[in-house]
XYZ file of C-alpha atoms in Angstrom:
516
model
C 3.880 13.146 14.433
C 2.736 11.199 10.999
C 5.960 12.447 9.498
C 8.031 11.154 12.492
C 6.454 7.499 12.597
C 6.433 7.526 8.747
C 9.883 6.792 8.899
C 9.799 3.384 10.356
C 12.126 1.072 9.123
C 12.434 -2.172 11.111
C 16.016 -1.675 12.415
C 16.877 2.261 11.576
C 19.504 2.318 14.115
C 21.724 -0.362 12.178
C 20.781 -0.094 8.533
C 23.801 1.014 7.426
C 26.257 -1.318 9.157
C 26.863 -4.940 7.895
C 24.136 -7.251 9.756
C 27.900 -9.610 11.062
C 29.396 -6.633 12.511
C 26.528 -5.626 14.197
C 25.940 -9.074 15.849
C 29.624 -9.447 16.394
C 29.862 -6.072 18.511
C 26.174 -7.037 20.123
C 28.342 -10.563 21.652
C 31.886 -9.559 21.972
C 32.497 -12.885 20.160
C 33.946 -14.004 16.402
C 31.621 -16.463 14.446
C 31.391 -17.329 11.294
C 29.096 -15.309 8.899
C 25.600 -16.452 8.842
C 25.523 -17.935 5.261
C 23.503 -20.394 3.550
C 21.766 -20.801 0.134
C 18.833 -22.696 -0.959
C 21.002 -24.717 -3.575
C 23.515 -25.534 -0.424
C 20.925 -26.744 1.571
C 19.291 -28.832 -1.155
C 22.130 -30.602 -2.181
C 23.861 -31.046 1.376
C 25.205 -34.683 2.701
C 24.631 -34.141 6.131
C 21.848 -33.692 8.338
C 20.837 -32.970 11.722
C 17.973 -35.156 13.499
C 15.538 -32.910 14.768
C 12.162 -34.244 16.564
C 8.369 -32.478 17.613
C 5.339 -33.563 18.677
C 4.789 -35.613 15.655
C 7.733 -37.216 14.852
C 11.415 -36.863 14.090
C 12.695 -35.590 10.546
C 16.101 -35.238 9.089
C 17.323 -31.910 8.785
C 19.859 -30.493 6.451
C 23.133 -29.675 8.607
C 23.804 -26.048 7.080
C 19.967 -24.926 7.121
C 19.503 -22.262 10.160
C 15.256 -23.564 9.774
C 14.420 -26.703 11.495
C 11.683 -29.857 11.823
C 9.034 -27.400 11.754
C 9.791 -25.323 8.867
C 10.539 -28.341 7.135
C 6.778 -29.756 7.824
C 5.509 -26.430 6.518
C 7.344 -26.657 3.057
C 5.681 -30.253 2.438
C 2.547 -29.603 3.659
C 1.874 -26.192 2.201
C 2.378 -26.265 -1.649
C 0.209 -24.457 -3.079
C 0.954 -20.662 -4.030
C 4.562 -20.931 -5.019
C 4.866 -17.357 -3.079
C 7.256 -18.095 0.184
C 6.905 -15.834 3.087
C 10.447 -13.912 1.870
C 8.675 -12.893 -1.435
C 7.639 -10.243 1.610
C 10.595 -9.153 3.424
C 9.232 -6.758 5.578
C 7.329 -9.424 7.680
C 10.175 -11.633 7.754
C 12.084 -8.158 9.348
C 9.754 -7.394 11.175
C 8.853 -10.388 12.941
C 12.552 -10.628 13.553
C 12.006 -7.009 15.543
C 9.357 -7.979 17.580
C 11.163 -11.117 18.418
C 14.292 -8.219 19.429
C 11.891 -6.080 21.665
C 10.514 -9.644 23.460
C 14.170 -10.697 23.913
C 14.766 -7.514 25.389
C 11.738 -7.911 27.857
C 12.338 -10.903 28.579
C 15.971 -10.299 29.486
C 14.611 -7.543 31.175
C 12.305 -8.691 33.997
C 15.061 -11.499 34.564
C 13.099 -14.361 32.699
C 16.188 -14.811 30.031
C 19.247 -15.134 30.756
C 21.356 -11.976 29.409
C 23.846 -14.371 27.684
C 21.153 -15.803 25.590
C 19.257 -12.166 25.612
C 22.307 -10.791 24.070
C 22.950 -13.638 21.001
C 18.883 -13.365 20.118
C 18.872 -10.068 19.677
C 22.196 -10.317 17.830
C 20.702 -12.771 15.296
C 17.330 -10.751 15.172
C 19.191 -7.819 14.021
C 21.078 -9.504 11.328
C 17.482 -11.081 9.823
C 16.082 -7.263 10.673
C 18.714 -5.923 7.823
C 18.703 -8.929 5.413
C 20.571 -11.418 5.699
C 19.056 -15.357 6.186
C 16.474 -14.379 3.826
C 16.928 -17.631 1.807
C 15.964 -19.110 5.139
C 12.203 -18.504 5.076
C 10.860 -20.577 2.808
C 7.368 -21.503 3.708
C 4.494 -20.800 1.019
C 2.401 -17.643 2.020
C -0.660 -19.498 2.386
C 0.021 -21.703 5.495
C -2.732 -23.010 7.893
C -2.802 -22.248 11.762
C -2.863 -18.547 11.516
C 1.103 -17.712 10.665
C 2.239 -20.647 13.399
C 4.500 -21.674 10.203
C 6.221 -18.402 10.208
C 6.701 -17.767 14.075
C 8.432 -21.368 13.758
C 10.436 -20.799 11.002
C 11.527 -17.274 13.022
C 12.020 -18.944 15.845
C 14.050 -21.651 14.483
C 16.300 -19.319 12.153
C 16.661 -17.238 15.083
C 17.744 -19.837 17.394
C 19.947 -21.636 15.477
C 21.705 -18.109 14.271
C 21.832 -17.339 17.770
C 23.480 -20.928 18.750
C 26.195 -20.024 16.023
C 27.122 -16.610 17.667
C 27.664 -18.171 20.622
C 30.051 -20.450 19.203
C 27.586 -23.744 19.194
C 25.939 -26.380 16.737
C 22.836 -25.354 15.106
C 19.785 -27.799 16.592
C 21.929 -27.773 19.999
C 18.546 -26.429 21.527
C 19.720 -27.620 24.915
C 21.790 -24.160 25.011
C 19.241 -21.810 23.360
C 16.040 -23.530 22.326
C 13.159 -21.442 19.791
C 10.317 -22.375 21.980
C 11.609 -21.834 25.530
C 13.816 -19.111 24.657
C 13.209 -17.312 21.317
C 9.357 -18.011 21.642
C 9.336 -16.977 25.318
C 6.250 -15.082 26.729
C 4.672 -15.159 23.132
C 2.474 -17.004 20.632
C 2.032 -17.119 17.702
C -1.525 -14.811 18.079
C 0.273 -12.097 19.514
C 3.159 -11.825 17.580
C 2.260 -12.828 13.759
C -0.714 -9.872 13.534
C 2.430 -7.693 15.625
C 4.481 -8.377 12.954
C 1.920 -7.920 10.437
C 1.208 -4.551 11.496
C 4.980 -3.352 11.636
C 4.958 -4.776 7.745
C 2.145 -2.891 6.712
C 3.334 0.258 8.370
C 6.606 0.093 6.549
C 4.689 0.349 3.419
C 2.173 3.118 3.947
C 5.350 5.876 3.733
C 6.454 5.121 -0.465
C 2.505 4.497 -1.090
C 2.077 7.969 0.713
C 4.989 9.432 -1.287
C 3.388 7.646 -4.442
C 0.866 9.459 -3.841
C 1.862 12.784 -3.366
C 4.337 12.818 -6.242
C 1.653 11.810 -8.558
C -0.612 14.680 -7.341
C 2.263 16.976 -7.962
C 2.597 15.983 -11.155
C -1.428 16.667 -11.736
C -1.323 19.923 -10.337
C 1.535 20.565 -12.206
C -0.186 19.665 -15.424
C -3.229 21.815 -13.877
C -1.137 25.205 -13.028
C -0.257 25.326 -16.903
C -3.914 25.156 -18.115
C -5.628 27.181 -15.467
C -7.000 29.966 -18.164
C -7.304 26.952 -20.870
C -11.185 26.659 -21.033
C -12.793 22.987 -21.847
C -16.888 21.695 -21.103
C -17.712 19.969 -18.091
C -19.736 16.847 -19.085
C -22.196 15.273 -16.373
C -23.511 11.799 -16.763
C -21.539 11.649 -20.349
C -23.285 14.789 -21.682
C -22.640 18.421 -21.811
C -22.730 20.276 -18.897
C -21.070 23.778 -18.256
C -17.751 25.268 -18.754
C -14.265 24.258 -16.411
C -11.296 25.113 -16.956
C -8.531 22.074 -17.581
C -7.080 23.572 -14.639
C -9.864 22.786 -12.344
C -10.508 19.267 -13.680
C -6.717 18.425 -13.343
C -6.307 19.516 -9.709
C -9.651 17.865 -9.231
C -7.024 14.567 -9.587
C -4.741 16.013 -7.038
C -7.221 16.685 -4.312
C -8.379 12.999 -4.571
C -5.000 11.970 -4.108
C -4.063 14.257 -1.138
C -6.948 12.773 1.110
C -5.666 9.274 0.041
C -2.271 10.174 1.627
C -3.459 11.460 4.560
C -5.807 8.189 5.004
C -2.891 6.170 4.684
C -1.261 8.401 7.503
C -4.162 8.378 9.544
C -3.733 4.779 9.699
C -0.449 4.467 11.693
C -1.323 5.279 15.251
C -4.480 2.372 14.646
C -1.667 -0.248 13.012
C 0.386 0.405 16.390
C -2.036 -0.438 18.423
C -0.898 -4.016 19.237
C -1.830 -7.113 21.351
C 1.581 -8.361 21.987
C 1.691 -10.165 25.611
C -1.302 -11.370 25.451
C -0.691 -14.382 23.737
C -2.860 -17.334 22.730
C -6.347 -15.949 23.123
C -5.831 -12.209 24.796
C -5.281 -13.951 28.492
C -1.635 -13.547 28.627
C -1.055 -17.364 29.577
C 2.527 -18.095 29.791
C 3.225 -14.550 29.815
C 4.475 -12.723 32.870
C 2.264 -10.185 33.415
C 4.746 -7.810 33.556
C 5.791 -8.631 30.457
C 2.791 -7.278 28.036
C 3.842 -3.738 29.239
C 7.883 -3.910 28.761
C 7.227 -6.104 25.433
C 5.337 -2.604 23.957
C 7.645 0.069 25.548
C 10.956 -2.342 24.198
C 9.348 -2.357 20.531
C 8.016 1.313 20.612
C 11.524 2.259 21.911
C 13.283 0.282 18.766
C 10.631 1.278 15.877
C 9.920 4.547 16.866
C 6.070 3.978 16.133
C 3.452 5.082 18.692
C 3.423 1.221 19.657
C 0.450 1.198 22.345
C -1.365 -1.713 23.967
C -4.672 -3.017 23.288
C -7.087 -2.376 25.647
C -9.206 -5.481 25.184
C -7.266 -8.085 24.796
C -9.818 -10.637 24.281
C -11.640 -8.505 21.503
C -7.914 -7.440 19.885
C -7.155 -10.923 19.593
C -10.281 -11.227 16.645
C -10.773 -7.798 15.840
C -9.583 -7.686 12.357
C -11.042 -3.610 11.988
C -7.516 -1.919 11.094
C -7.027 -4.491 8.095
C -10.660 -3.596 6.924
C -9.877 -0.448 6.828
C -6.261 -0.235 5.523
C -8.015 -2.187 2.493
C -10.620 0.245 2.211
C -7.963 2.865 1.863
C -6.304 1.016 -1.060
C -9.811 0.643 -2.587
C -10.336 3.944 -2.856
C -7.191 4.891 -4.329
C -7.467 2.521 -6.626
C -10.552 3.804 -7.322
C -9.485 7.780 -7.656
C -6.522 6.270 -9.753
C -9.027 4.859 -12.261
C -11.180 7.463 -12.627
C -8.478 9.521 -13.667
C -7.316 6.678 -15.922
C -11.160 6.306 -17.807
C -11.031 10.511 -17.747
C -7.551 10.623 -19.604
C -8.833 7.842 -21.585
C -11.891 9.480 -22.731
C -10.040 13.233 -23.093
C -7.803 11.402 -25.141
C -10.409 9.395 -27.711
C -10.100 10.093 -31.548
C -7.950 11.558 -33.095
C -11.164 12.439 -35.607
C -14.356 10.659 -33.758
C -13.787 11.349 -29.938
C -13.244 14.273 -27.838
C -9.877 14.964 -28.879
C -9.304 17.429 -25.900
C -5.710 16.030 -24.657
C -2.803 13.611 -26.180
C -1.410 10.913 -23.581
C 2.410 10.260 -24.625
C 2.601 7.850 -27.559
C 4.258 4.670 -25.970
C 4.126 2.075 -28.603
C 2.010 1.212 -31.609
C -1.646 0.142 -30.869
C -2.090 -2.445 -33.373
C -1.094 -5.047 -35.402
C -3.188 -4.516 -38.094
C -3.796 -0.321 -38.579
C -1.016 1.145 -39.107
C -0.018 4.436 -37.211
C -2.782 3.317 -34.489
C -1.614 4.677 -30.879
C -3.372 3.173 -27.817
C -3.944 5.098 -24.649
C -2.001 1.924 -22.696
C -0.397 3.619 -19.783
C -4.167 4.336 -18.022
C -5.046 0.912 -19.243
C -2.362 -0.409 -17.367
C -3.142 1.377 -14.397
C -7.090 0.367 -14.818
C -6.193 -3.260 -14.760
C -3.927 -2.648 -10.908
C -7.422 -1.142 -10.097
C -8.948 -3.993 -10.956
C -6.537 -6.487 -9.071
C -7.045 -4.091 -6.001
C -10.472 -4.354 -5.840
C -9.904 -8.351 -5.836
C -7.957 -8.202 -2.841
C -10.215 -6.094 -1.353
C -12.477 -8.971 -1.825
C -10.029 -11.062 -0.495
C -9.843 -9.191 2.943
C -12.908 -8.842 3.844
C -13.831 -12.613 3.576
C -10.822 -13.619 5.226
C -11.588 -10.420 8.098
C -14.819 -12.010 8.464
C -13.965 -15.903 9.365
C -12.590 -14.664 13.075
C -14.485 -17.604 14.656
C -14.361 -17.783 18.574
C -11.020 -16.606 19.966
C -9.001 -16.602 16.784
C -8.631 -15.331 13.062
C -7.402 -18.064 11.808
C -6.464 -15.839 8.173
C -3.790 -13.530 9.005
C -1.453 -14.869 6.399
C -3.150 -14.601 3.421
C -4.680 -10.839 4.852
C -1.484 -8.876 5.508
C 0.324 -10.583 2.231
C -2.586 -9.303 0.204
C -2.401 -5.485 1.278
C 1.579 -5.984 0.768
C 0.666 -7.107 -2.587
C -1.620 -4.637 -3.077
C 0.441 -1.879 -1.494
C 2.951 -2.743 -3.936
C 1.127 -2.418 -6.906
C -0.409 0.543 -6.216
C 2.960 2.182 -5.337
C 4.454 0.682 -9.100
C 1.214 2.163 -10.845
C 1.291 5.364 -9.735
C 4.893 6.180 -10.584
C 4.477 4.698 -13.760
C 1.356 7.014 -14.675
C 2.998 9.767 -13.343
C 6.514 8.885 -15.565
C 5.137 7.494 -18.569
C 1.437 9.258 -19.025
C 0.720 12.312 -16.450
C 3.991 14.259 -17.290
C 3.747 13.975 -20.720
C 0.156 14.925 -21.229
C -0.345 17.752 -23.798
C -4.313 19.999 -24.200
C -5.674 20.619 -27.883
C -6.653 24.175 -26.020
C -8.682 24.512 -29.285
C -10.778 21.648 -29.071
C -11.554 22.746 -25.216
C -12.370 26.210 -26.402
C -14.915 25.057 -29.092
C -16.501 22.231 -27.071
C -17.002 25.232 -23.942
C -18.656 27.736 -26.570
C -20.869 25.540 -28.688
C -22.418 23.772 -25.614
C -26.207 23.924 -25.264
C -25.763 24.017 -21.737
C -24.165 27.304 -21.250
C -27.747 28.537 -21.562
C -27.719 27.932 -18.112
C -26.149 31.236 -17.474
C -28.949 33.250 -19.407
C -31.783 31.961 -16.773
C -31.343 34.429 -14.401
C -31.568 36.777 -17.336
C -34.498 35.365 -19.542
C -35.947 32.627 -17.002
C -35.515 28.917 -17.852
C -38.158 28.772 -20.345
C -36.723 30.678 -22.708
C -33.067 29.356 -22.404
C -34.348 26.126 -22.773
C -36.028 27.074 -26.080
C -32.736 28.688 -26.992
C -30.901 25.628 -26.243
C -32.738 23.763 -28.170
C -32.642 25.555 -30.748
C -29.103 25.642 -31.183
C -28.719 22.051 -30.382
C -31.659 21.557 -33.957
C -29.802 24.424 -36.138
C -26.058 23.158 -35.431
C -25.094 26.688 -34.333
C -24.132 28.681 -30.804
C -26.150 29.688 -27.863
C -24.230 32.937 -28.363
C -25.614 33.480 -32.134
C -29.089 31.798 -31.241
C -29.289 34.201 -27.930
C -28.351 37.611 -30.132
C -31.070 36.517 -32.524
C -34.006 35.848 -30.060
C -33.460 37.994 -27.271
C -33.048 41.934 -26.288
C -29.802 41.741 -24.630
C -26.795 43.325 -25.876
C -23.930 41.625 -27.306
C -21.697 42.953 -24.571
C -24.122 41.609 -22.529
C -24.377 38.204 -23.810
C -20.171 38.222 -23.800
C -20.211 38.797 -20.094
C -23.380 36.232 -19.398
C -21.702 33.803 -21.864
C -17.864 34.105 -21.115
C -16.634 30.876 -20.559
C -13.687 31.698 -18.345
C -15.930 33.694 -16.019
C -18.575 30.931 -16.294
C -15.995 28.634 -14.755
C -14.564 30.861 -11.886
C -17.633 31.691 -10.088
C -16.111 30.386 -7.119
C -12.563 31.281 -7.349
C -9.881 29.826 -8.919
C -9.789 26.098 -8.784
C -7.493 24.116 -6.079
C -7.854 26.291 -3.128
C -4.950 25.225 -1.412
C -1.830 26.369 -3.073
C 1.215 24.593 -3.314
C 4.165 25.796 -2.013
């Protein structure tokens, strides 16, 4: 099933036919192509007068938005970000608008004609095109009502075109009675949300995955290449570069199947119940063919909320989507700091593994190379954990009946989806598969650390290794040669106590599951 509804793309069954042709057979009528550019509409003579509950406001003629996209621009001005810097929410509001055209046409509360021309322009905004025609900043007030309106509006006045009339005629298709019909605004924006976020988890999941193959790649040629295990900074006992690589992978693999974990919870929506979970101005037949119309187009395990009321606040799946990205973010930068730390010297650190040279590390030492790669990808960690931040206060405000904080929410995680997805390919591409192990170095640090005394206890009893230990640690020599000095056993003995290959296998080879 996760592999199924991973492949959700917000109009799969027309992404590779032109967004015109597709409208144009949806009709059975020829229009002009839906065209328009932000320098047309800015420099345009003619306008349109459009009017709301405020006022009236003149529109540019060739702009599919309207009055209240227009308000939005002035009033919010603040991020510079528009909602299209994120065009899968733009798409896939425009599919949930589809599946409630499709409903509504449905149970006989639209009338097919009109049915038929929404859905045509929905699918052309589902594949592209009008993108230039959402252009309200990402952080709008009144919980994404900006964005439903802009939607609404591009979709009408697309819609009026296909059918051969004058954008703002709303008299023949109009975006409140007819695009907007059954919904709000609190039903469809955190619908539309959740389709967004889902289209995202697949590439982060493949992100993922590719970057753990490239670890266990790097692991499967050092698994006999013997190194020290360090806890809390110091020495501990001996690994294998193997183990500590695949040790990277495994993290990885449960983020992946987190992410995929997530889907079924994303598609568990609360469209048809509209303003506050009640399903005012909804038919209450509608709620039901509203999920099975937008299951049947997605191909996601859409299902219905079964408390409306609580689904209409309950901001639990984008806590925990964000949690997800935390911890990846976190796995990613402990491998980061680890590479970083491997890779310290070349004279003073550990000097255990080279991360590719990428450019020169200073201006002033010459033939100074910086581990930048895993600094890059700390510094995405970092930015993740700030959106975290982000989510959770904005999660939290869900006063009364409403979240009022969707918007700034779901563009965050795309944000942060995003970057995540970027830094791991470019760890994996410019750091992970380049990596190369000073096998020496790993063999010294593993034989000439005081804490492979550890081995001898059963042997001698803690006491005594301790002392040994010690002793090795104040005369700048081996447990080994220390151990031969100051105890009976035999130096085939002490090989097989002290091997550090068998030291770090006493469970098995590392990385249990094998790849295929």
């Amino acid at each position: 099933m996760a592999d199924q509804t991973m492949s959700y793309q917000p109009t799969s069954t027309t992404e590779t036919l032109d967004a015109h042709k597709v409208a144009q057979a949806i009709v059975q009528t020829t229009t002009q192509p839906a065209s328009s550019s932000t320098a047309d509409t800015a420099q345009t003579l003619t306008t349109r007068r459009e009017h709301d509950c405020i006022g009236e406001f003149e529109v540019p003629e060739n702009a599919y938005w309207g009055i209240h996209t227009l308000r939005a621009t002035r009033n919010f001005t603040v991020s510079g970000r528009s909602d299209a810097h994120h065009p899968q929410l733009v798409k896939a509001y425009a599919t949930v608008k589809r599946a409630c055209a499709q409903a509504n046409a449905q149970l006989g509360l639209l009338d097919e004609g009109k049915a038929r021309l929404i859905v045509a322009a929905c699918l052309e905004v589902e594949v592209g095109a009008l993108a230039d025609q959402f252009p309200i900043d990402q952080l709008q007030g009144g919980a994404g009502t900006s964005l439903n309106m802009n939607t609404n509006e591009v979709v009408a006045n697309r819609a009026l075109e296909l059918g051969g009339h004058a954008k703002g005629d709303y008299a023949h298709i109009h975006p409140n009675d007819d695009v907007n019909k059954s919904q709000s605004t609190n039903d469809t924006y955190p619908a539309a949300a959740k389709l967004a976020l889902i289209s995202e988890i697949k590439p982060l999941a493949t992100a993922c995955k590719t970057l753990a193959k490239s670890f266990h790649d790097l692991a499967d040629r050092h698994i006999n290449d013997v190194t020290i295990g360090r806890t809390q900074l110091q020495d501990a006992v001996p690994m294998t570069f193997g183990q500590e690589f695949h040790a990277f992978a495994s993290f990885l693999k449960s983020d992946w199947l987190t992410l995929e974990s997530l889907i079924p919870q994303l598609s568990e929506l609360n469209l048809g119940a509209t303003a506050v979970g009640t399903g005012i101005c909804a038919d209450l037949r509608f709620r039901e063919a509203a999920i099975s119309r937008l299951a049947e187009n997605t191909g996601l395990p859409i299902t219905a909320a079964p408390d409306p009321i609580s689904a209409t606040t309950d901001m639990s799946v984008y806590i925990t989507l964000s949690s997800a990205l935390k911890n990846i973010a976190v796995h990613l930068k402990k491998a980061a700091d680890d590479l970083r730390l491997l890779n310290s010297g070349p004279r003073d650190g550990f000097n255990e593994l080279d991360v590719p040279a990428r450019q020169a590390g200073s201006s002033i030492m010459p033939g100074k190379i910086n581990p930048v790669i895993p600094e890059c990808v700390d510094q995405c960690c970092f930015r993740i954990f700030g959106m975290d931040t982000t989510v959770t206060w904005a999660a939290s405000e869900a006063q009364l009946q409403l979240n009022a904080f969707d918007p700034v929410i779901v563009h965050s995680l795309l944000d942060g989806m995003e970057l995540l997805d970027n830094a791991m390919i470019m760890f994996k591409d410019n750091c992970v598969d380049g990596i190369t192990i000073n096998v020496a170095a790993g063999l010294l640090h593993a034989q000439s650390s005081p804490s492979i005394s550890a081995s001898l206890n059963a042997s001698i009893g803690y006491e005594r290794a301790a002392q040994i230990a010690q002793e090795a640690v104040r005369e700048n020599t081996t447990v080994r040669q220390v151990a031969g000095e100051r105890t009976e056993l035999s130096d085939a003995e002490l090989d097989d106590l002290l091997d550090p290959i068998a030291l770090s296998r006493r469970l098995g080879q590392t990385c249990r599951e094998r790849r295929k």
